[in-house]
Amino acid sequence: MFVTDWHNKINDNHLSSFDQTGVFVLDACFAASDLLALQTESGLLEYQQAHLTNGEQIRAIRGDSIRWIDERCTIGMQYLASIEQLGAFFNQIFFAGIQRSEAHYACYQPGFGYDWHSDNPKGRDERVISAVFYLNDNWADTDGGQIHVLDKSKTLQILTPKANRLVIFDSDLRHKVALTHKTRFSIATWLRRDMGIF
Ligand SMILES: O=C(O)CCC(=O)C(=O)O
Ligand SMILES: [Fe+2]
């Protein structure tokens, strides 16, 4: 069962860290069986090379291949249901105004990363919270692929993309993915304040 009660998972330390820096990290986030199910699904899907927000494909800037989570991703949909509850938690605690969430699996091949960016391109603010869930067992520091986040206190946080870690941050913060030396799997997730197009 994916987490539904985020109140039990997120403690005062996480919240004060989020308050001061705009970032917090949840390790051992989901049950081992849920992690395994996501890892398995991530390995079975077909990925497509990601675009920049202006539609360009420049692999030196953004080197991931992605697969948006939709109804054909059974486990991904369970993950998204849990993330919806995370949005409800943020709305309760911070009156964040989150309306919906979206997520894609991502795969970075060795030699690729994602240069400095904000998840809200210029003039946009629909993304409130970014959350990246990592799927990589036995990740060593020397494997690269760390996420770097320049936090609200202007501190550079460098975090390893290790399995079952969820890194949560304010979508306006600038961040990058260091070049990875091993194939790197993750789920990039956004909590949004708009309703989407129906
Ligand atoms: O995979 C990560 O650590 C971050 C990915 C990212 O920044 C993005 O997809 O916008
Ligand atoms: Fe990003």
XYZ file of C-alpha atoms and ligand atoms in Angstrom:
209
model
C 0.000 0.000 0.000
C 1.365 3.377 -0.992
C 1.324 6.073 1.687
C -2.079 7.649 2.124
C -1.567 9.220 5.529
C 1.212 11.726 4.950
C 0.650 13.171 8.434
C 2.365 10.046 9.792
C 5.273 10.290 7.380
C 6.069 13.996 7.543
C 7.271 15.257 10.921
C 8.048 18.682 12.415
C 11.694 18.481 11.314
C 10.629 17.991 7.705
C 8.199 20.882 7.944
C 10.675 23.277 9.533
C 13.274 22.325 6.923
C 10.703 23.002 4.194
C 9.824 26.313 5.843
C 13.466 27.458 6.048
C 14.886 26.052 2.824
C 11.949 25.151 0.556
C 13.284 21.578 0.431
C 12.806 18.387 2.420
C 13.724 14.745 1.946
C 11.721 11.642 2.826
C 13.822 8.474 2.896
C 12.325 4.977 3.085
C 9.222 6.605 1.677
C 7.115 3.633 0.539
C 6.810 -0.043 1.492
C 9.494 -2.296 -0.066
C 6.842 -4.032 -2.201
C 5.633 -0.703 -3.622
C 9.169 0.367 -4.440
C 9.769 -2.957 -6.185
C 6.530 -2.615 -8.171
C 7.552 0.870 -9.362
C 11.062 -0.344 -10.228
C 9.586 -3.224 -12.227
C 7.130 -0.996 -14.095
C 9.860 1.562 -14.819
C 11.871 -1.165 -16.544
C 8.987 -2.373 -18.742
C 7.795 0.922 -20.231
C 8.878 2.611 -23.419
C 10.475 6.022 -23.031
C 10.772 8.971 -25.399
C 13.443 11.607 -25.467
C 12.333 14.637 -23.436
C 11.898 18.138 -24.884
C 12.755 21.507 -23.381
C 9.732 23.708 -22.617
C 10.213 25.515 -25.937
C 9.922 22.179 -27.724
C 13.614 21.843 -28.569
C 15.575 18.666 -27.908
C 19.046 19.605 -26.729
C 20.523 16.595 -25.005
C 23.431 18.604 -23.604
C 20.867 20.555 -21.544
C 18.272 17.886 -20.857
C 19.328 14.280 -21.379
C 16.453 12.247 -19.978
C 13.955 10.031 -21.720
C 10.500 10.061 -20.201
C 7.188 8.260 -19.996
C 4.229 10.232 -18.600
C 2.157 8.216 -16.129
C -1.312 7.438 -17.482
C -3.950 4.689 -17.051
C -1.671 2.198 -18.782
C 0.802 2.483 -15.889
C -1.008 0.503 -13.191
C 1.578 1.041 -10.479
C 2.323 4.601 -11.534
C -1.377 5.380 -11.082
C -1.198 4.044 -7.501
C 1.823 6.262 -6.951
C -0.137 9.253 -8.321
C -3.070 8.475 -6.023
C -0.670 8.679 -3.085
C 0.760 11.940 -4.456
C -2.799 13.368 -4.664
C -2.973 12.790 -0.906
C 0.347 14.599 -0.520
C -1.261 17.550 -2.318
C -4.182 17.421 0.117
C -1.664 17.466 2.979
C 0.053 20.569 1.564
C -3.319 22.252 1.142
C -4.206 21.528 4.780
C -0.906 22.684 6.228
C 0.083 25.515 3.887
C -3.156 26.444 2.062
C -1.146 25.664 -1.070
C -4.127 25.669 -3.465
C -3.048 22.441 -5.185
C -5.630 21.106 -7.633
C -3.960 18.198 -9.392
C -0.727 16.317 -9.925
C 1.239 14.908 -12.853
C 4.281 12.679 -13.057
C 6.569 10.968 -15.519
C 9.075 8.184 -15.217
C 12.492 9.381 -16.347
C 15.602 7.523 -17.415
C 19.026 9.152 -17.776
C 21.659 7.150 -19.646
C 25.321 7.402 -18.584
C 26.855 10.705 -19.677
C 23.606 12.689 -19.404
C 22.055 15.067 -16.870
C 19.771 18.103 -16.776
C 21.264 21.590 -16.621
C 20.159 24.320 -14.141
C 16.463 25.189 -14.491
C 13.294 25.998 -12.608
C 10.226 23.792 -13.133
C 8.169 26.941 -13.769
C 9.436 28.411 -17.030
C 9.511 32.197 -17.307
C 6.163 33.824 -16.567
C 4.489 30.584 -15.386
C 3.593 29.546 -11.849
C 1.220 26.581 -12.125
C 3.648 24.181 -10.543
C 3.667 24.629 -6.760
C 5.666 21.648 -5.529
C 8.138 19.421 -7.341
C 8.786 15.948 -5.957
C 11.271 13.480 -7.379
C 11.111 9.833 -6.370
C 14.217 7.714 -7.006
C 14.337 4.060 -8.008
C 18.077 3.252 -7.944
C 19.346 0.483 -5.667
C 22.972 0.592 -4.498
C 23.710 4.104 -5.749
C 27.215 5.300 -4.777
C 28.389 8.921 -4.651
C 30.824 8.102 -7.449
C 27.891 7.122 -9.709
C 27.063 10.843 -10.160
C 23.494 11.821 -11.041
C 22.942 13.828 -7.849
C 20.220 16.452 -7.803
C 21.582 19.896 -6.871
C 19.021 22.318 -5.444
C 19.834 25.946 -4.689
C 17.532 26.330 -1.704
C 15.680 29.368 -0.287
C 18.544 30.067 2.157
C 20.972 30.092 -0.837
C 22.539 26.829 0.303
C 23.357 24.263 -2.368
C 21.821 20.934 -1.407
C 23.330 17.931 -3.176
C 21.292 14.750 -2.880
C 21.912 11.214 -4.099
C 19.175 9.618 -6.284
C 18.914 6.522 -4.088
C 16.006 4.105 -4.067
C 12.899 4.981 -2.046
C 13.909 8.623 -1.524
C 11.396 11.381 -2.252
C 12.909 14.858 -2.591
C 10.259 17.562 -2.260
C 10.895 21.200 -3.128
C 9.312 24.493 -4.098
C 8.954 24.405 -7.908
C 10.425 27.906 -8.222
C 13.821 26.786 -6.858
C 16.596 26.313 -9.384
C 18.025 22.810 -9.581
C 19.986 20.487 -11.872
C 20.857 16.828 -12.343
C 24.611 16.165 -12.398
C 25.872 13.939 -15.208
C 25.188 10.351 -14.297
C 27.698 7.557 -14.783
C 25.100 4.804 -14.457
C 21.587 4.467 -15.892
C 19.399 6.465 -13.510
C 15.637 5.946 -12.989
C 13.264 8.346 -11.229
C 9.716 9.697 -11.206
C 9.485 13.469 -11.644
C 6.271 14.703 -10.071
C 4.486 18.052 -9.852
C 1.661 19.360 -7.687
C -0.156 22.064 -9.645
C -2.559 24.867 -8.863
C -4.357 24.829 -12.245
C -7.209 22.506 -13.213
C -5.817 21.234 -16.513
C -7.722 20.899 -19.789
C -10.730 18.614 -19.785
O 15.617 13.708 -11.520
C 15.857 14.671 -10.809
O 16.567 14.584 -9.804
C 15.291 16.028 -11.190
C 14.615 16.055 -12.544
C 14.132 17.429 -12.914
O 14.607 18.415 -12.424
C 13.020 17.590 -13.877
O 12.614 16.607 -14.504
O 12.528 18.733 -14.009
Fe 13.289 20.031 -12.687
